[in-house]
mmCIF file of C-alpha atoms in Angstrom:
data_model
loop_
_atom_site.group_PDB
_atom_site.id
_atom_site.type_symbol
_atom_site.label_atom_id
_atom_site.label_comp_id
_atom_site.label_asym_id
_atom_site.label_seq_id
_atom_site.Cartn_x
_atom_site.Cartn_y
_atom_site.Cartn_z
ATOM 1 C CA MET A 1 112.623 -2.987 43.547
ATOM 2 C CA SER A 2 114.960 -2.766 46.498
ATOM 3 C CA SER A 3 114.629 -5.231 49.308
ATOM 4 C CA PRO A 4 113.436 -3.695 52.587
ATOM 5 C CA ALA A 5 115.833 -2.456 55.255
ATOM 6 C CA CYS A 6 119.001 -2.266 53.177
ATOM 7 C CA LYS A 7 121.865 -0.697 55.157
ATOM 8 C CA VAL A 8 124.654 1.270 53.478
ATOM 9 C CA THR A 9 127.809 2.493 55.239
ATOM 10 C CA ASP A 10 129.716 3.486 52.074
ATOM 11 C CA ILE A 11 127.998 6.875 52.131
ATOM 12 C CA PRO A 12 130.240 8.498 49.462
ATOM 13 C CA SER A 13 128.722 5.991 47.026
ATOM 14 C CA LEU A 14 125.328 7.677 47.592
ATOM 15 C CA ILE A 15 126.040 11.403 47.957
ATOM 16 C CA PRO A 16 128.355 13.958 46.314
ATOM 17 C CA GLN A 17 129.555 15.618 49.546
ATOM 18 C CA ARG A 18 133.035 14.759 50.808
ATOM 19 C CA PRO A 19 135.062 15.586 53.938
ATOM 20 C CA PRO A 20 135.226 17.926 55.739
ATOM 21 C CA ILE A 21 131.454 18.225 55.283
ATOM 22 C CA LEU A 22 130.380 14.582 55.327
ATOM 23 C CA MET A 23 127.526 14.523 57.847
ATOM 24 C CA VAL A 24 126.086 10.983 57.509
ATOM 25 C CA ASP A 25 127.911 7.724 58.272
ATOM 26 C CA GLY A 26 125.088 5.198 58.048
ATOM 27 C CA TYR A 27 121.996 4.988 55.815
ATOM 28 C CA LEU A 28 119.108 2.538 56.107
ATOM 29 C CA PHE A 29 116.619 2.203 53.238
ATOM 30 C CA GLU A 30 113.157 1.263 54.514
ATOM 31 C CA ASP A 31 110.974 1.892 51.473
ATOM 32 C CA GLU A 32 110.717 4.488 48.731
ATOM 33 C CA LEU A 33 109.235 7.040 51.107
ATOM 34 C CA HIS A 34 111.143 6.271 54.308
ATOM 35 C CA CYS A 35 114.721 5.946 55.453
ATOM 36 C CA LYS A 36 116.902 6.310 58.531
ATOM 37 C CA SER A 37 120.407 7.586 58.992
ATOM 38 C CA GLU A 38 122.989 8.074 61.693
ATOM 39 C CA LEU A 39 126.093 10.082 62.399
ATOM 40 C CA THR A 40 128.504 9.778 65.311
ATOM 41 C CA ILE A 41 130.046 13.158 66.087
ATOM 42 C CA ALA A 42 133.840 13.050 65.658
ATOM 43 C CA ALA A 43 136.253 15.434 67.380
ATOM 44 C CA ASP A 44 137.071 17.093 64.053
ATOM 45 C CA ASN A 45 133.454 17.684 63.012
ATOM 46 C CA MET A 46 133.435 21.077 61.299
ATOM 47 C CA PHE A 47 130.187 22.140 62.990
ATOM 48 C CA LEU A 48 131.481 21.756 66.556
ATOM 49 C CA GLY A 49 131.344 25.094 68.345
ATOM 50 C CA GLU A 50 133.828 26.476 70.857
ATOM 51 C CA ASP A 51 131.342 25.379 73.549
ATOM 52 C CA GLY A 52 131.814 21.725 72.492
ATOM 53 C CA TYR A 53 128.340 21.317 70.974
ATOM 54 C CA VAL A 54 127.330 20.830 67.356
ATOM 55 C CA ALA A 55 125.856 23.952 65.804
ATOM 56 C CA GLU A 56 122.273 23.845 64.571
ATOM 57 C CA GLU A 57 123.450 24.209 60.989
ATOM 58 C CA GLY A 58 125.294 20.893 61.340
ATOM 59 C CA LEU A 59 122.021 19.135 62.183
ATOM 60 C CA LEU A 60 120.344 20.715 59.157
ATOM 61 C CA GLU A 61 123.222 19.583 56.937
ATOM 62 C CA HIS A 62 122.856 16.070 58.393
ATOM 63 C CA VAL A 63 119.164 16.071 57.384
ATOM 64 C CA ALA A 64 120.000 17.424 53.918
ATOM 65 C CA GLN A 65 122.611 14.694 53.418
ATOM 66 C CA THR A 66 120.177 12.042 54.697
ATOM 67 C CA SER A 67 117.786 13.208 51.976
ATOM 68 C CA ALA A 68 120.623 13.168 49.451
ATOM 69 C CA ALA A 69 121.533 9.610 50.481
ATOM 70 C CA HIS A 70 117.934 8.489 49.987
ATOM 71 C CA ILE A 71 117.723 10.161 46.574
ATOM 72 C CA GLY A 72 121.123 8.707 45.651
ATOM 73 C CA PHE A 73 120.109 5.221 46.803
ATOM 74 C CA LEU A 74 116.961 5.288 44.662
ATOM 75 C CA ARG A 75 118.897 6.631 41.654
ATOM 76 C CA LYS A 76 121.466 3.863 41.956
ATOM 77 C CA GLN A 77 118.719 1.262 42.191
ATOM 78 C CA ALA A 78 117.334 2.696 38.942
ATOM 79 C CA GLY A 79 120.782 2.436 37.317
ATOM 80 C CA GLU A 80 121.334 6.219 37.340
ATOM 81 C CA ASN A 81 124.265 8.287 38.554
ATOM 82 C CA VAL A 82 124.345 10.175 41.865
ATOM 83 C CA THR A 83 123.924 13.905 41.134
ATOM 84 C CA LEU A 84 124.461 17.156 42.997
ATOM 85 C CA GLY A 85 121.644 18.381 45.230
ATOM 86 C CA TYR A 86 120.882 21.625 47.020
ATOM 87 C CA ILE A 87 118.659 22.787 49.855
ATOM 88 C CA GLY A 88 115.840 24.879 48.370
ATOM 89 C CA ASP A 89 114.108 25.784 51.589
ATOM 90 C CA ILE A 90 113.713 24.844 55.228
ATOM 91 C CA LYS A 91 110.455 25.255 57.125
ATOM 92 C CA LYS A 92 109.289 24.779 60.704
ATOM 93 C CA ALA A 93 112.667 23.748 62.070
ATOM 94 C CA VAL A 94 112.577 23.440 65.851
ATOM 95 C CA PHE A 95 115.718 22.734 67.883
ATOM 96 C CA ASP A 96 115.969 21.351 71.392
ATOM 97 C CA ASN A 97 118.335 23.143 73.752
ATOM 98 C CA ARG A 98 120.313 19.924 74.344
ATOM 99 C CA MET A 99 122.591 19.778 71.344
ATOM 100 C CA PRO A 100 124.932 16.856 70.562
ATOM 101 C CA LYS A 101 128.617 16.748 71.471
ATOM 102 C CA VAL A 102 131.609 14.590 70.498
ATOM 103 C CA GLY A 103 130.776 10.878 70.740
ATOM 104 C CA ASP A 104 126.998 11.342 70.518
ATOM 105 C CA THR A 105 125.192 9.549 67.697
ATOM 106 C CA LEU A 106 122.467 11.308 65.742
ATOM 107 C CA HIS A 107 119.580 9.119 64.567
ATOM 108 C CA THR A 108 117.329 10.543 61.892
ATOM 109 C CA CYS A 109 114.000 9.294 60.559
ATOM 110 C CA LEU A 110 113.095 10.815 57.213
ATOM 111 C CA THR A 111 109.830 10.726 55.270
ATOM 112 C CA VAL A 112 109.462 11.835 51.662
ATOM 113 C CA VAL A 113 106.386 14.068 51.574
ATOM 114 C CA SER A 114 106.417 14.615 47.823
ATOM 115 C CA GLN A 115 108.686 14.224 44.841
ATOM 116 C CA VAL A 116 108.070 16.028 41.563
ATOM 117 C CA GLY A 117 110.807 16.044 38.959
ATOM 118 C CA GLY A 118 114.033 17.013 40.686
ATOM 119 C CA ILE A 119 112.255 18.582 43.681
ATOM 120 C CA THR A 120 111.920 16.483 46.827
ATOM 121 C CA MET A 121 110.058 17.577 49.972
ATOM 122 C CA VAL A 122 110.908 15.731 53.173
ATOM 123 C CA SER A 123 110.059 15.838 56.849
ATOM 124 C CA ALA A 124 112.660 14.712 59.352
ATOM 125 C CA GLU A 125 113.145 14.048 63.031
ATOM 126 C CA THR A 126 116.609 13.788 64.554
ATOM 127 C CA SER A 127 117.247 12.273 67.992
ATOM 128 C CA VAL A 128 120.143 11.594 70.326
ATOM 129 C CA ASN A 129 119.611 8.883 72.950
ATOM 130 C CA GLU A 130 115.930 8.770 71.928
ATOM 131 C CA HIS A 131 115.528 12.447 72.741
ATOM 132 C CA VAL A 132 114.293 14.522 69.787
ATOM 133 C CA ILE A 133 116.623 17.449 69.103
ATOM 134 C CA LEU A 134 115.360 18.611 65.701
ATOM 135 C CA THR A 135 112.189 18.420 63.641
ATOM 136 C CA CYS A 136 111.969 20.148 60.272
ATOM 137 C CA ARG A 137 110.690 20.171 56.727
ATOM 138 C CA MET A 138 113.085 20.625 53.863
ATOM 139 C CA LYS A 139 112.844 21.016 50.106
ATOM 140 C CA LEU A 140 115.761 19.774 48.024
ATOM 141 C CA ALA A 141 116.556 20.293 44.375
ATOM 142 C CA SER A 142 118.594 17.689 42.485
ATOM 143 C CA ASP A 143 120.423 18.040 39.202
ATOM 144 C CA ASN A 144 119.214 15.647 36.536
ATOM 145 C CA MET B 1 133.738 26.676 64.828
ATOM 146 C CA THR B 2 133.061 30.359 64.200
ATOM 147 C CA GLN B 3 133.110 31.031 60.471
ATOM 148 C CA ASN B 4 133.885 34.761 60.765
ATOM 149 C CA GLY B 5 137.448 35.199 59.507
ATOM 150 C CA THR B 6 137.574 31.740 57.957
ATOM 151 C CA LEU B 7 134.534 31.293 55.699
ATOM 152 C CA TYR B 8 133.891 35.014 55.318
ATOM 153 C CA GLU B 9 135.145 38.447 56.269
ATOM 154 C CA ILE B 10 133.077 41.534 56.963
ATOM 155 C CA VAL B 11 134.228 44.231 54.550
ATOM 156 C CA HIS B 12 131.652 46.849 55.566
ATOM 157 C CA ASP B 13 129.865 46.987 58.915
ATOM 158 C CA GLY B 14 126.773 49.164 58.882
ATOM 159 C CA GLY B 15 125.050 47.685 61.933
ATOM 160 C CA ASN B 16 121.914 45.990 60.607
ATOM 161 C CA GLU B 17 123.452 45.913 57.153
ATOM 162 C CA VAL B 18 126.827 44.347 56.481
ATOM 163 C CA VAL B 19 128.801 43.440 53.379
ATOM 164 C CA VAL B 20 130.702 40.165 53.517
ATOM 165 C CA ARG B 21 133.204 38.533 51.206
ATOM 166 C CA LEU B 22 133.461 34.747 51.055
ATOM 167 C CA ASN B 23 136.919 33.206 51.309
ATOM 168 C CA ALA B 24 137.470 30.992 48.277
ATOM 169 C CA ASN B 25 140.163 29.004 50.137
ATOM 170 C CA HIS B 26 137.956 27.667 52.933
ATOM 171 C CA PRO B 27 138.475 23.871 53.300
ATOM 172 C CA VAL B 28 134.731 23.161 52.988
ATOM 173 C CA TYR B 29 135.015 23.677 49.230
ATOM 174 C CA GLN B 30 137.167 20.554 48.975
ATOM 175 C CA GLY B 31 134.053 18.565 49.844
ATOM 176 C CA HIS B 32 131.204 20.765 48.656
ATOM 177 C CA PHE B 33 131.665 19.816 45.938
ATOM 178 C CA PRO B 34 134.936 18.359 44.576
ATOM 179 C CA GLY B 35 135.766 20.339 41.443
ATOM 180 C CA ASN B 36 132.570 22.426 41.751
ATOM 181 C CA PRO B 37 132.812 24.678 44.827
ATOM 182 C CA ILE B 38 129.450 25.910 46.131
ATOM 183 C CA THR B 39 128.936 27.472 49.553
ATOM 184 C CA PRO B 40 126.704 25.156 51.615
ATOM 185 C CA GLY B 41 123.396 26.870 52.366
ATOM 186 C CA VAL B 42 123.760 25.941 56.023
ATOM 187 C CA LEU B 43 127.060 27.862 56.241
ATOM 188 C CA ALA B 44 125.350 30.938 54.783
ATOM 189 C CA MET B 45 122.801 30.487 57.600
ATOM 190 C CA GLN B 46 125.608 30.203 60.167
ATOM 191 C CA MET B 47 127.139 33.413 58.832
ATOM 192 C CA ILE B 48 123.786 35.191 59.303
ATOM 193 C CA ARG B 49 123.440 33.784 62.833
ATOM 194 C CA GLU B 50 126.939 34.975 63.738
ATOM 195 C CA CYS B 51 126.349 38.439 62.257
ATOM 196 C CA THR B 52 123.092 38.701 64.216
ATOM 197 C CA GLY B 53 124.938 37.796 67.418
ATOM 198 C CA ARG B 54 127.688 40.277 66.595
ATOM 199 C CA ASN B 55 125.042 42.947 66.093
ATOM 200 C CA ILE B 56 123.479 42.481 69.524
ATOM 201 C CA GLY B 57 126.689 41.610 71.353
ATOM 202 C CA ARG B 58 126.320 37.956 72.330
ATOM 203 C CA ASN B 59 126.545 34.468 70.861
ATOM 204 C CA LEU B 60 123.221 33.126 69.638
ATOM 205 C CA ARG B 61 121.799 29.733 68.745
ATOM 206 C CA PHE B 62 118.793 29.036 66.541
ATOM 207 C CA ARG B 63 115.762 27.962 68.556
ATOM 208 C CA SER B 64 113.441 27.721 65.550
ATOM 209 C CA ILE B 65 113.416 28.568 61.879
ATOM 210 C CA LYS B 66 110.022 29.574 60.537
ATOM 211 C CA SER B 67 111.340 29.620 56.990
ATOM 212 C CA CYS B 68 114.619 29.785 55.156
ATOM 213 C CA ARG B 69 114.514 30.117 51.393
ATOM 214 C CA LEU B 70 117.713 29.545 49.480
ATOM 215 C CA ALA B 71 116.858 31.357 46.284
ATOM 216 C CA ALA B 72 120.147 31.163 44.395
ATOM 217 C CA MET B 73 123.593 29.681 44.832
ATOM 218 C CA VAL B 74 126.283 31.321 46.910
ATOM 219 C CA ARG B 75 129.795 30.726 45.626
ATOM 220 C CA PRO B 76 133.313 31.210 47.020
ATOM 221 C CA GLY B 77 134.607 34.711 46.350
ATOM 222 C CA ASP B 78 131.104 36.248 46.249
ATOM 223 C CA THR B 79 130.625 39.637 47.892
ATOM 224 C CA LEU B 80 127.194 39.788 49.495
ATOM 225 C CA ARG B 81 124.973 42.253 51.337
ATOM 226 C CA LEU B 82 123.241 41.029 54.484
ATOM 227 C CA LYS B 83 120.295 43.016 55.862
ATOM 228 C CA MET B 84 118.992 42.037 59.276
ATOM 229 C CA ASP B 85 115.794 43.081 61.050
ATOM 230 C CA ILE B 86 116.390 42.129 64.682
ATOM 231 C CA SER B 87 114.255 42.439 67.827
ATOM 232 C CA ASP B 88 115.509 41.324 71.234
ATOM 233 C CA ASP B 89 112.712 40.592 73.691
ATOM 234 C CA ASN B 90 113.927 39.381 77.100
ATOM 235 C CA GLY B 91 116.645 37.217 75.584
ATOM 236 C CA THR B 92 114.584 35.820 72.718
ATOM 237 C CA VAL B 93 115.782 37.290 69.458
ATOM 238 C CA LYS B 94 113.507 37.453 66.435
ATOM 239 C CA MET B 95 115.335 37.965 63.191
ATOM 240 C CA LYS B 96 114.463 38.377 59.538
ATOM 241 C CA ALA B 97 117.330 38.571 57.120
ATOM 242 C CA THR B 98 117.973 38.820 53.416
ATOM 243 C CA LEU B 99 121.222 38.008 51.669
ATOM 244 C CA THR B 100 121.706 39.521 48.219
ATOM 245 C CA GLY B 101 124.496 40.452 45.843
ATOM 246 C CA ALA B 102 126.450 43.402 47.285
ATOM 247 C CA GLU B 103 125.805 45.615 44.277
ATOM 248 C CA ASN B 104 122.489 44.238 43.070
ATOM 249 C CA GLU B 105 119.833 43.833 45.742
ATOM 250 C CA GLU B 106 117.517 42.100 43.292
ATOM 251 C CA ASP B 107 120.093 39.298 43.194
ATOM 252 C CA LEU B 108 118.416 37.455 46.094
ATOM 253 C CA ARG B 109 120.363 34.523 47.519
ATOM 254 C CA LEU B 110 118.707 33.750 50.838
ATOM 255 C CA GLN B 111 115.766 34.850 53.026
ATOM 256 C CA LEU B 112 115.557 33.784 56.644
ATOM 257 C CA ASP B 113 112.892 34.180 59.338
ATOM 258 C CA ALA B 114 113.998 32.713 62.668
ATOM 259 C CA GLU B 115 114.048 32.872 66.442
ATOM 260 C CA LEU B 116 117.332 32.675 68.341
ATOM 261 C CA GLN B 117 118.490 32.641 71.939
#
């Protein structure tokens, strides 16, 4: 069993995504059903729009990769390899009209709602400066 | 960054129905995933958002997504048909979209039901 509140910054050790679409730079294991993550928006972030703000799809990818990091962390703890994962569906996503820009740090709290086989359902809340900018539910499918 | 012209190109523009071809050389495939290129579902969503905005003549952002089902993988080089059902009510745009294979509409890739502004 993992010890509580284990922080990982070597994110590529937990997830299969690589630059230019790496959208998590810190992961904090809380327990098997809960984790946190963060991402500071760099000037070369591929989801930055011409208006200087991160596109909504970038926030969704950040949540998906937070889920992937949690799944990867648990797999590594069990002595298994990190595998590919995919978004299966997204439900009830609500975005604030204040989107993040370069230098802002996203903070995400993620809860595993259910996990059956390779299908994981999560709910997530993403904030910047303690202001919630996204809530959503997401289903992810992982290769075995 | 707008993905039109980089991630995809519109090869047929029929208003609410467009055919797009995905550029296999987009840099995202270096990272998603190394040696196994798969189009990120979120970039397929961005493509739909941009095509919706193009259809009504202004840039749009998602305000909420009621549901988005990613039914099957989208891969670089795919040619896809996007059908959009769009209503614009005082600046709030309601949109339902389906993304399928260009030649086989039973080849469902993505269904999206969202509100944009």
